[in-house]
Each structure stands twice: as structure tokens, then as C-alpha cells.
mmCIF file of C-alpha atoms in Angstrom:
data_model
loop_
_atom_site.group_PDB
_atom_site.id
_atom_site.type_symbol
_atom_site.label_atom_id
_atom_site.label_comp_id
_atom_site.label_asym_id
_atom_site.label_seq_id
_atom_site.Cartn_x
_atom_site.Cartn_y
_atom_site.Cartn_z
ATOM 1 C CA MET A 187 28.842 -1.194 26.669
ATOM 2 C CA GLY A 188 25.277 -0.060 25.818
ATOM 3 C CA HIS A 189 24.042 3.115 24.264
ATOM 4 C CA ASP A 190 22.894 4.376 27.666
ATOM 5 C CA GLN A 191 26.522 4.752 28.730
ATOM 6 C CA ASP A 192 27.595 6.874 25.715
ATOM 7 C CA PRO A 193 29.887 9.582 27.113
ATOM 8 C CA ASN A 194 29.206 11.956 24.197
ATOM 9 C CA LEU A 195 25.425 12.298 24.746
ATOM 10 C CA ASN A 196 23.675 13.561 27.820
ATOM 11 C CA SER A 197 19.979 13.094 28.602
ATOM 12 C CA SER A 198 18.778 16.253 26.868
ATOM 13 C CA ASP A 199 20.683 15.325 23.687
ATOM 14 C CA LYS A 200 19.037 11.915 23.660
ATOM 15 C CA VAL A 201 15.586 13.482 24.068
ATOM 16 C CA ILE A 202 16.264 15.923 21.222
ATOM 17 C CA ILE A 203 17.434 13.073 18.968
ATOM 18 C CA GLY A 204 14.367 10.995 19.868
ATOM 19 C CA ILE A 205 11.982 13.859 19.129
ATOM 20 C CA SER A 206 13.797 14.625 15.872
ATOM 21 C CA MET A 207 13.515 11.007 14.761
ATOM 22 C CA ALA A 208 9.790 10.954 15.608
ATOM 23 C CA ILE A 209 9.239 14.151 13.602
ATOM 24 C CA LEU A 210 11.212 12.708 10.683
ATOM 25 C CA ILE A 211 9.144 9.507 10.687
ATOM 26 C CA ALA A 212 5.896 11.485 10.926
ATOM 27 C CA LEU A 213 7.004 13.702 8.043
ATOM 28 C CA GLY A 214 7.785 10.640 5.926
ATOM 29 C CA LEU A 215 4.350 9.165 6.650
ATOM 30 C CA LEU A 216 2.677 12.468 5.790
ATOM 31 C CA VAL A 217 4.554 12.683 2.491
ATOM 32 C CA MET A 218 3.555 9.120 1.559
ATOM 33 C CA GLY A 219 -0.055 9.817 2.564
ATOM 34 C CA GLY A 220 -0.019 12.979 0.451
ATOM 35 C CA VAL A 221 1.353 11.095 -2.532
ATOM 36 C CA PHE A 222 -1.441 8.535 -2.261
ATOM 37 C CA LEU A 223 -4.070 11.220 -1.659
ATOM 38 C CA PHE A 224 -3.093 13.320 -4.658
ATOM 39 C CA GLY A 225 -2.451 10.212 -6.763
ATOM 40 C CA PHE A 226 -5.919 8.839 -6.143
ATOM 41 C CA ALA A 227 -7.453 12.312 -6.534
ATOM 42 C CA GLY A 228 -5.781 12.589 -9.933
ATOM 43 C CA LEU A 229 -6.820 9.081 -10.944
ATOM 44 C CA PHE A 230 -10.393 9.741 -9.866
ATOM 45 C CA GLN A 231 -10.364 13.040 -11.743
ATOM 46 C CA LEU A 232 -9.164 11.287 -14.919
ATOM 47 C CA PHE A 233 -11.919 8.687 -14.718
ATOM 48 C CA SER A 234 -14.647 11.107 -13.543
ATOM 49 C CA VAL A 235 -15.199 9.407 -10.206
ATOM 50 C CA HIS A 236 -17.432 11.658 -8.152
ATOM 51 C CA TYR A 237 -17.209 11.901 -4.413
ATOM 52 C CA GLU A 238 -19.475 13.936 -2.162
ATOM 53 C CA THR A 239 -16.797 15.757 -0.181
ATOM 54 C CA LYS A 240 -13.048 15.944 -0.069
ATOM 55 C CA SER A 241 -13.188 14.339 3.365
ATOM 56 C CA SER A 242 -14.678 11.193 1.798
ATOM 57 C CA LEU A 243 -11.538 10.962 -0.367
ATOM 58 C CA VAL A 244 -9.386 11.347 2.757
ATOM 59 C CA TYR A 245 -11.452 8.666 4.528
ATOM 60 C CA TYR A 246 -11.014 6.451 1.468
ATOM 61 C CA ILE A 247 -7.220 6.738 1.706
ATOM 62 C CA LEU A 248 -7.220 6.331 5.513
ATOM 63 C CA CYS A 249 -9.332 3.187 5.220
ATOM 64 C CA LEU A 250 -7.238 1.867 2.337
ATOM 65 C CA PHE A 251 -3.934 1.951 4.272
ATOM 66 C CA PRO A 252 -4.732 -0.588 7.029
ATOM 67 C CA LEU A 253 -6.596 -2.873 4.643
ATOM 68 C CA THR A 254 -3.676 -2.821 2.221
ATOM 69 C CA ILE A 255 -1.205 -3.635 4.984
ATOM 70 C CA LEU A 256 -3.407 -6.483 6.212
ATOM 71 C CA PHE A 257 -3.805 -7.989 2.751
ATOM 72 C CA GLU A 258 -0.118 -7.454 1.952
ATOM 73 C CA LEU A 259 0.798 -9.589 4.964
ATOM 74 C CA GLY A 260 -1.645 -12.277 3.831
ATOM 75 C CA ALA A 261 -0.233 -12.149 0.318
ATOM 76 C CA MET A 262 3.311 -12.600 1.640
ATOM 77 C CA LEU A 263 2.308 -15.705 3.573
ATOM 78 C CA ILE A 264 0.600 -17.203 0.526
ATOM 79 C CA MET A 265 3.555 -16.320 -1.732
ATOM 80 C CA ILE A 266 5.895 -18.226 0.570
ATOM 81 C CA LYS A 267 3.702 -21.317 0.267
ATOM 82 C CA VAL A 268 3.441 -20.910 -3.524
ATOM 83 C CA ARG A 269 7.220 -20.837 -3.826
ATOM 84 C CA PHE A 270 7.471 -24.278 -2.223
ATOM 85 C CA ILE A 271 4.491 -25.823 -4.025
ATOM 86 C CA VAL A 272 5.027 -24.623 -7.613
ATOM 87 C CA LYS A 273 8.340 -25.719 -9.140
ATOM 88 C CA ILE A 274 7.916 -24.465 -12.732
ATOM 89 C CA ARG A 275 9.336 -20.930 -13.014
ATOM 90 C CA TRP A 276 6.832 -19.430 -15.487
ATOM 91 C CA LEU A 277 3.913 -20.932 -13.570
ATOM 92 C CA GLU A 278 5.285 -19.553 -10.316
ATOM 93 C CA ILE A 279 5.573 -16.063 -11.825
ATOM 94 C CA SER A 280 2.057 -16.163 -13.277
ATOM 95 C CA VAL A 281 0.537 -17.435 -10.011
ATOM 96 C CA LYS A 282 2.394 -14.785 -7.995
ATOM 97 C CA THR A 283 1.328 -12.058 -10.417
ATOM 98 C CA SER A 284 -2.299 -13.163 -10.301
ATOM 99 C CA LEU A 285 -2.336 -13.391 -6.515
ATOM 100 C CA THR A 286 -0.618 -10.028 -6.155
ATOM 101 C CA LEU A 287 -3.147 -8.363 -8.449
ATOM 102 C CA LEU A 288 -5.970 -9.998 -6.480
ATOM 103 C CA PHE A 289 -4.564 -8.913 -3.119
ATOM 104 C CA ILE A 290 -4.132 -5.349 -4.394
ATOM 105 C CA TRP A 291 -7.673 -5.211 -5.789
ATOM 106 C CA ILE A 292 -9.490 -6.603 -2.729
ATOM 107 C CA PRO A 293 -8.611 -3.639 -0.418
ATOM 108 C CA LEU A 294 -9.626 -1.200 -3.171
ATOM 109 C CA TYR A 295 -12.966 -2.965 -3.548
ATOM 110 C CA LEU A 296 -13.609 -3.261 0.192
ATOM 111 C CA THR A 297 -12.723 0.389 0.783
ATOM 112 C CA ASP A 298 -15.122 1.418 -1.983
ATOM 113 C CA GLU A 299 -17.882 -0.607 -0.334
ATOM 114 C CA VAL A 300 -17.191 0.748 3.173
ATOM 115 C CA ILE A 301 -16.936 4.457 2.312
ATOM 116 C CA LYS A 302 -20.409 5.590 1.233
ATOM 117 C CA GLY A 303 -19.416 9.093 0.080
ATOM 118 C CA ILE A 304 -17.479 7.781 -2.916
ATOM 119 C CA THR A 305 -18.369 5.283 -5.618
ATOM 120 C CA VAL A 306 -15.557 3.917 -7.740
ATOM 121 C CA PRO A 307 -16.510 1.987 -10.895
ATOM 122 C CA LEU A 308 -14.993 -1.452 -11.389
ATOM 123 C CA HIS A 309 -12.895 -0.422 -14.386
ATOM 124 C CA THR A 310 -11.299 2.375 -12.332
ATOM 125 C CA GLU A 311 -10.537 -0.075 -9.526
ATOM 126 C CA LEU A 312 -8.909 -2.446 -11.996
ATOM 127 C CA ILE A 313 -6.815 0.327 -13.565
ATOM 128 C CA ALA A 314 -5.729 1.472 -10.075
ATOM 129 C CA THR A 315 -4.868 -2.156 -9.287
ATOM 130 C CA VAL A 316 -2.634 -2.465 -12.338
ATOM 131 C CA LEU A 317 -0.975 0.892 -11.617
ATOM 132 C CA LEU A 318 -0.306 -0.066 -7.988
ATOM 133 C CA PHE A 319 1.028 -3.454 -9.144
ATOM 134 C CA LEU A 320 3.410 -1.762 -11.581
ATOM 135 C CA LEU A 321 4.535 0.657 -8.870
ATOM 136 C CA ASP A 322 5.051 -2.228 -6.464
ATOM 137 C CA SER A 323 7.009 -4.173 -9.096
ATOM 138 C CA LEU A 324 9.242 -1.201 -9.843
ATOM 139 C CA VAL A 325 9.946 -0.498 -6.185
ATOM 140 C CA GLU A 326 10.609 -4.076 -5.111
ATOM 141 C CA ARG A 327 12.107 -5.439 -8.362
ATOM 142 C CA ARG A 328 10.503 -8.859 -7.827
ATOM 143 C CA TYR A 329 9.263 -9.511 -11.346
#
């Protein structure tokens, strides 16, 4: 018996539930985008990174999301191969840490190069990389 034959829900209830779920997902994405936007705005304020307009900061974050997802997928594929190649535990952890830091930094660097209204110094990119790595490590509990 499928969900289409549920006797407790009629068509209008299903539509309301579907719309509610879409709004909930959109709200979650907006909250995460806001956290990144205000987080990077605060980081850039601390390190005196100047950007021409506030929209360039928004474009920076909007460009950073797809690049980060793309490089995160690439990092996962490489990490799987590293697990099978490297058999020494401490070497595996150091290689994974190095690769993760690299794959976090590359989208930050590429986004800085693509968006012309904002210029982020290298030391700020590296600090953001370490902070994002620590956040990633705390959330996923891998290391």
C-alpha cells in the first residue's frame, strides 16, 4: 500500500504538506546562507577586508556555495582513495587533514579571483580556511 492510498489525507492536505515542507527547506537554506553571510562579513570586518558594495559580499557567498559543494564532492572521492592507499593511521589523518584544508581553501581563492568587487588577502583566506575546517571537524566529528 503506497502513500497515495492513505485514507487519512486528501489531495488538499497533501498539497498543504508539500508546500509547508518546501517553505521549511527554503527557510533552512536562508538561515544557513545568513549565517555564512554574517560570518564572512564579521571575518572581513575583523581583518579590514574592503569590498565595494554589500552586493559584492552577497555575490561572494553565492559564488562560494556551488564551488564549495563541487570541491567537497571531489575531496570525498579522493579521501576514499586515500583510505585504501595509506595504511598508517597517523599518515592517513595528516594526509586527510592536508587535503581537506586544500579543498576548503581552493573555493575561497577562486571566489576571490572571480568576484572583482572584493579583494581578500591571502592571510585572511587561510584563517577562514582553518575556521571552516574546525567548524567542519566539529560538525562531522571525523578527526
